[in-house]
CSV table of C-alpha atoms in Angstrom, one decimal:
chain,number,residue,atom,x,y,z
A,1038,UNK,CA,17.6,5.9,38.6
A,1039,UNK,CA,19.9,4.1,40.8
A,1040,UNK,CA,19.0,4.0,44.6
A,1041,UNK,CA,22.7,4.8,45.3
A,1042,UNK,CA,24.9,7.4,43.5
A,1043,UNK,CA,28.4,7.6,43.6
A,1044,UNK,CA,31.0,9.5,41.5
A,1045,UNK,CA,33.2,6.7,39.3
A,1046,UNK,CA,35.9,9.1,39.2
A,1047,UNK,CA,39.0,8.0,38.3
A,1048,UNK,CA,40.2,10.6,41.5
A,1049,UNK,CA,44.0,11.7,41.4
A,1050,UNK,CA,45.2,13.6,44.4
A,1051,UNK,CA,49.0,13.9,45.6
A,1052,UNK,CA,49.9,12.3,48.7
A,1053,UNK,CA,49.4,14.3,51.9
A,1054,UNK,CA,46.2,15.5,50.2
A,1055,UNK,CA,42.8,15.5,52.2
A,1056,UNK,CA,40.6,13.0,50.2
A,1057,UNK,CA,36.4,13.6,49.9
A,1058,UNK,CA,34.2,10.6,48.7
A,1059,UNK,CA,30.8,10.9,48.9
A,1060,UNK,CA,27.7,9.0,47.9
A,1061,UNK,CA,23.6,9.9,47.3
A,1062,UNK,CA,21.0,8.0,48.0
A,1063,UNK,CA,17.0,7.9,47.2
A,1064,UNK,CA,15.9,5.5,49.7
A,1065,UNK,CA,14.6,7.0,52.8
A,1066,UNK,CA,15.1,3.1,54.9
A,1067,UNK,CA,18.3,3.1,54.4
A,1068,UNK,CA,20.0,3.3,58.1
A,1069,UNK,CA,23.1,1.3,58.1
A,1070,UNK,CA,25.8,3.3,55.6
A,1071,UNK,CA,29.3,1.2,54.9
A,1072,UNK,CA,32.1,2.3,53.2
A,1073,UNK,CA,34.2,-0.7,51.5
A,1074,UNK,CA,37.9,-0.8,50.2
A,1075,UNK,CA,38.1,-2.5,46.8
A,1076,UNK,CA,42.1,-3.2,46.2
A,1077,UNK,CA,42.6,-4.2,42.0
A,1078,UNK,CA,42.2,-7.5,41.5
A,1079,UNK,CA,40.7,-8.2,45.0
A,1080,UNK,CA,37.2,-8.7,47.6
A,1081,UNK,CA,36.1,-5.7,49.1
A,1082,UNK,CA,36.8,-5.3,52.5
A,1083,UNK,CA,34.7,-3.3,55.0
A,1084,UNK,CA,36.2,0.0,56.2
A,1085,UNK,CA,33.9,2.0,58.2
A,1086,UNK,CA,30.5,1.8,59.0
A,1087,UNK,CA,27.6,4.5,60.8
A,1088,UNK,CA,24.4,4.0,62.2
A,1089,UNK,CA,21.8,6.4,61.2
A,1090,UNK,CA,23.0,10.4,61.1
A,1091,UNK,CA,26.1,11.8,62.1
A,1092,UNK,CA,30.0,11.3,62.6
A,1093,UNK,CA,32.4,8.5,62.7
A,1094,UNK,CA,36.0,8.8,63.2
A,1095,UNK,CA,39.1,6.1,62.8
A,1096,UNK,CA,42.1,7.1,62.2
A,1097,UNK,CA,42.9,9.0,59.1
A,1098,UNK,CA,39.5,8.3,58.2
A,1099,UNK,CA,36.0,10.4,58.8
A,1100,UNK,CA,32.5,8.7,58.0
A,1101,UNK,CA,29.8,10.8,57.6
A,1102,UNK,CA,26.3,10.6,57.7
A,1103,UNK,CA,23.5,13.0,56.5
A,1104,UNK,CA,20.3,11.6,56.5
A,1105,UNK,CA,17.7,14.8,55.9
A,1106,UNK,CA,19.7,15.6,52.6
A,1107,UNK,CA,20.5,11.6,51.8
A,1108,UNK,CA,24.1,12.6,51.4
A,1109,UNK,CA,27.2,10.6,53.0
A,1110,UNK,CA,30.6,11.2,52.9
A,1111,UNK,CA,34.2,9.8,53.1
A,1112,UNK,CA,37.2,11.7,54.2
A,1113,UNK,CA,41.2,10.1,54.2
A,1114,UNK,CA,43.5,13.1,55.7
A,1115,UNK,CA,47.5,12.7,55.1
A,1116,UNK,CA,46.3,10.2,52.2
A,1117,UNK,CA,49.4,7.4,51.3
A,1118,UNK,CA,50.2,5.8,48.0
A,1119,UNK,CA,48.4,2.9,50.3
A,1120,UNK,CA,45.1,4.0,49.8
A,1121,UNK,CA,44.6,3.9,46.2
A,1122,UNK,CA,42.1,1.8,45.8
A,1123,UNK,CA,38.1,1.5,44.8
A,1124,UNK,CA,36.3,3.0,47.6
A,1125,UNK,CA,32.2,2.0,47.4
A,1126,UNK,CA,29.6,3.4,49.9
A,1127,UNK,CA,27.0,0.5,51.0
A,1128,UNK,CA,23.4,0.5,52.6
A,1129,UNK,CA,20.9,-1.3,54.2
A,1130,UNK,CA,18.1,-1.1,56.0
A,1131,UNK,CA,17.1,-1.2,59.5
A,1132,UNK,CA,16.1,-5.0,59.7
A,1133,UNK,CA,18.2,-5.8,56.5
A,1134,UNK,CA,21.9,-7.6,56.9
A,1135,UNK,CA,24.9,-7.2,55.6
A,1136,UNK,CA,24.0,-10.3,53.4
A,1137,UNK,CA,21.7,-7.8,51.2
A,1138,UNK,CA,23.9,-4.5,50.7
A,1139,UNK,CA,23.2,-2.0,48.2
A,1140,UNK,CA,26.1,-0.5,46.6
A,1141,UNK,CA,27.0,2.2,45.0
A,1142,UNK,CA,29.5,2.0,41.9
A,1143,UNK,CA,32.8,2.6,43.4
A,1144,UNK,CA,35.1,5.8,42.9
A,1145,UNK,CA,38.7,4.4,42.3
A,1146,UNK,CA,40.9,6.9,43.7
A,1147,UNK,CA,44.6,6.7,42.5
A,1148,UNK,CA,47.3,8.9,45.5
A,1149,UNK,CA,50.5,10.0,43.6
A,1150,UNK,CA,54.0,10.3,45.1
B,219,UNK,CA,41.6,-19.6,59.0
B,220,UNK,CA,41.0,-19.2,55.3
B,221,UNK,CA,37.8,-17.0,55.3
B,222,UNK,CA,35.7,-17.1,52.5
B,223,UNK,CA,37.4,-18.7,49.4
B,224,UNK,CA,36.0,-18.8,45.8
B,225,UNK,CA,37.1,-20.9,43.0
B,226,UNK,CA,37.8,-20.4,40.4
B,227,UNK,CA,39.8,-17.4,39.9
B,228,UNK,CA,39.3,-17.4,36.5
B,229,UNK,CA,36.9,-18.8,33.5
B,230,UNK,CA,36.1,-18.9,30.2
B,231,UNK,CA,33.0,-20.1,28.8
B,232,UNK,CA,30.8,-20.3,25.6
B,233,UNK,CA,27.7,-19.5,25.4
B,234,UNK,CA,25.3,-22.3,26.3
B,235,UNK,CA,27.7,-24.2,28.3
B,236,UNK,CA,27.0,-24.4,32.1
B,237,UNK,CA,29.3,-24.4,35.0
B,238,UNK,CA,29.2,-24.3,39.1
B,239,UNK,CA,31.1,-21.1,41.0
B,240,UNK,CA,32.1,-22.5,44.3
B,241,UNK,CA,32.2,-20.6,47.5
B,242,UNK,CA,33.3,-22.3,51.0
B,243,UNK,CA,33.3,-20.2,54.5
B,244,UNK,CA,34.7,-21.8,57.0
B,245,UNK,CA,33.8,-18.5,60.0
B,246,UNK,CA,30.3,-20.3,60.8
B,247,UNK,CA,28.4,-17.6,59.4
B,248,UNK,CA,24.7,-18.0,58.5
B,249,UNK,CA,24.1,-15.4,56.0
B,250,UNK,CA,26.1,-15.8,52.3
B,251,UNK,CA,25.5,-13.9,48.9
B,252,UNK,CA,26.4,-13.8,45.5
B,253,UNK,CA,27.2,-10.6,44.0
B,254,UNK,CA,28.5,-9.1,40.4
B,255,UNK,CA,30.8,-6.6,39.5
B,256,UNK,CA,30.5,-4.8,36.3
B,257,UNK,CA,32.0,-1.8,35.0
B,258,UNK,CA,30.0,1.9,35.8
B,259,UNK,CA,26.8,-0.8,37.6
B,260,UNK,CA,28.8,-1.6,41.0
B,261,UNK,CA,28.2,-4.6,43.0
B,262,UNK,CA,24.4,-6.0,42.1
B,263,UNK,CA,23.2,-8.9,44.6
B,264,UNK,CA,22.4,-12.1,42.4
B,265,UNK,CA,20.8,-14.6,45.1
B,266,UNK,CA,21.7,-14.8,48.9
B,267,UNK,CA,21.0,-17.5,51.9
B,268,UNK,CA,20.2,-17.0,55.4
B,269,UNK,CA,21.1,-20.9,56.3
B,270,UNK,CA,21.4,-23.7,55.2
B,271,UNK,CA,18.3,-24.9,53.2
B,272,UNK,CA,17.1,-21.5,52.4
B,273,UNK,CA,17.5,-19.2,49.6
B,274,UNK,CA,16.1,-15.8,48.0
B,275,UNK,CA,16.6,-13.6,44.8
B,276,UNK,CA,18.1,-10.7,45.0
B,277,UNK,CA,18.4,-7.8,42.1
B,278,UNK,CA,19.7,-9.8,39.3
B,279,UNK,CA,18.4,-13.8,39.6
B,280,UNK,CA,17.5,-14.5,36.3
B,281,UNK,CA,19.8,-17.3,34.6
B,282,UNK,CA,21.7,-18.6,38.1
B,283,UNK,CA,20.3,-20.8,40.1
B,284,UNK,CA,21.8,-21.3,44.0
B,285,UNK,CA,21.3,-24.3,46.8
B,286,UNK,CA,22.7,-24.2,50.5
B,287,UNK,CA,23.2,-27.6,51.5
B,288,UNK,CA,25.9,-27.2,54.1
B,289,UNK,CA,26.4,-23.9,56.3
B,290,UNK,CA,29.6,-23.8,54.6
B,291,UNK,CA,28.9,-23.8,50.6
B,292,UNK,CA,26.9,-21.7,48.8
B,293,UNK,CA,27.3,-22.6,45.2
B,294,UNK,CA,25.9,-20.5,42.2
B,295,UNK,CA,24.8,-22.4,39.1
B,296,UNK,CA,25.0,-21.1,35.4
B,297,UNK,CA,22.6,-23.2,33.1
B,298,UNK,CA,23.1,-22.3,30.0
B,299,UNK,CA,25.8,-18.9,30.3
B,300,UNK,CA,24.8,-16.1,28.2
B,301,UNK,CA,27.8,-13.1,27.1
B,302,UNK,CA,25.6,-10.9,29.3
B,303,UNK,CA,27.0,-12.9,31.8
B,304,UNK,CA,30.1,-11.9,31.4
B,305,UNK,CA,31.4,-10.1,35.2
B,306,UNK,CA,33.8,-10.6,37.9
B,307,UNK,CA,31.5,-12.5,40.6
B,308,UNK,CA,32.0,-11.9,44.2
B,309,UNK,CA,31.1,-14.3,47.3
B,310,UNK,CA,30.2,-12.8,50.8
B,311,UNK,CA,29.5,-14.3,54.4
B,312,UNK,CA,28.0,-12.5,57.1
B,313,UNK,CA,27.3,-13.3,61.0
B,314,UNK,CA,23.8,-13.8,62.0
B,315,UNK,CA,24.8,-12.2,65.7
B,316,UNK,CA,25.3,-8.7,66.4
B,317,UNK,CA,24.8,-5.9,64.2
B,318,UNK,CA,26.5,-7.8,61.3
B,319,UNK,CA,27.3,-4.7,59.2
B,320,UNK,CA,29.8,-6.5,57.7
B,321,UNK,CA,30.1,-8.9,54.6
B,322,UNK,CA,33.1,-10.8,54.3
B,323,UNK,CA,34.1,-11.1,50.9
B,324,UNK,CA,36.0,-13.7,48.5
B,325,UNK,CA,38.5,-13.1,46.3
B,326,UNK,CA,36.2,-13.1,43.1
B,327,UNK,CA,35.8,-15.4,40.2
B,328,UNK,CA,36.6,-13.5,36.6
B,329,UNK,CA,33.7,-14.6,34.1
B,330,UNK,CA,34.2,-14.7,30.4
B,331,UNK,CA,31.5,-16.1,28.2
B,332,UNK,CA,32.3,-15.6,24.5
């Protein structure tokens, strides 16, 4: 079993549409939770990131964090033709770095017209 | 201020031959990595460096081999390339300071050992 779960989708939604991304997770020393945005044909680039339990708000985007039920979640209100892309969750631990993430597989998420 | 920069884009190999993936930072960051990419497995770390002169496995090692000469380049070797080697690889820098959540990531290198 993988130590991070995520849904590979492909995810269609119509533009405007309120956008949910989520990821599980089995290890318990996981503290730092990332979300990265994966372009086609690109790096991924860093998004958001949360500390521990709890919220985290920028802009049309919403981390959350749920650490007693290893759960963490992505929302993208009033989503744009801009932000399909492949959105993957990351982890590490307390006295890891970003230099040793663990990720999960990426759900590509495609925003129609 | 070209960030971190991986070449080259694109490869094809046969199996046996061997070949260097470069990857050059020029941000001054300590840390650097080498992941994969594959289809349905996600990113999987393949060796990373903390500075110059030192190196560690991550998930996947076996068949690359890395050095860290420089702060700046963190090559990753392919002895003897294998089709299970066949990926899009991905480069990453990372601060030393601060909370360094974040990884800075190439452009990628597309793999193709046949």
């Amino acid at each position: 079993q993988k130590e991070v779960e995520q849904d590979p989708g492909p995810l269609s939604v119509p533009e405007g549409a309120i956008v949910s991304l989520n990821c599980t997770y089995s290890n318990s020393a996981f503290q730092y939770f990332m979300w990265y945005r994966q372009y086609s044909r690109k790096g991924p680039e860093l998004l958001m990131y949360t500390y521990s339990s709890g919220n985290k708000e920028d802009g049309r985007f919403t981390a959350q964090v749920d650490k007693s039920s290893k759960y963490i979640s992505l929302f993208i209100r009033d989503s744009q033709p801009s932000d399909s892309a492949t959105y993957l969750c990351a982890m590490m631990g307390e006295t890891g770095t970003a230099s040793k993430l663990t990720f999960g597989t990426g759900t590509r998420l495609q925003v129609t017209l | 201020n070209a960030g971190v920069t991986q070449t080259p884009k694109f490869q094809v190999l046969k199996t046996g031959q061997s070949m260097t993936l470069q990857c050059a930072q020029d941000m001054n960051h300590e840390y650097m990595s080498w992941y994969r990419q594959d289809p349905g497995m996600g990113l999987r770390l393949i060796h990373y460096s903390v500075g110059a002169g030192i190196t560690d496995q991550g998930e996947v090692p076996n068949g690359y081999n890395v050095s860290r000469s420089t702060t700046e380049d963190f090559p990753l070797r392919l002895l003897s390339a294998a089709p299970s080697q066949t990926s899009v690889y991905f480069c990453a820098s990372t601060p030393a300071l601060g909370r360094n959540t974040e990884a800075f990531f190439g452009q990628g290198t597309r793999l193709t050992v046949v």
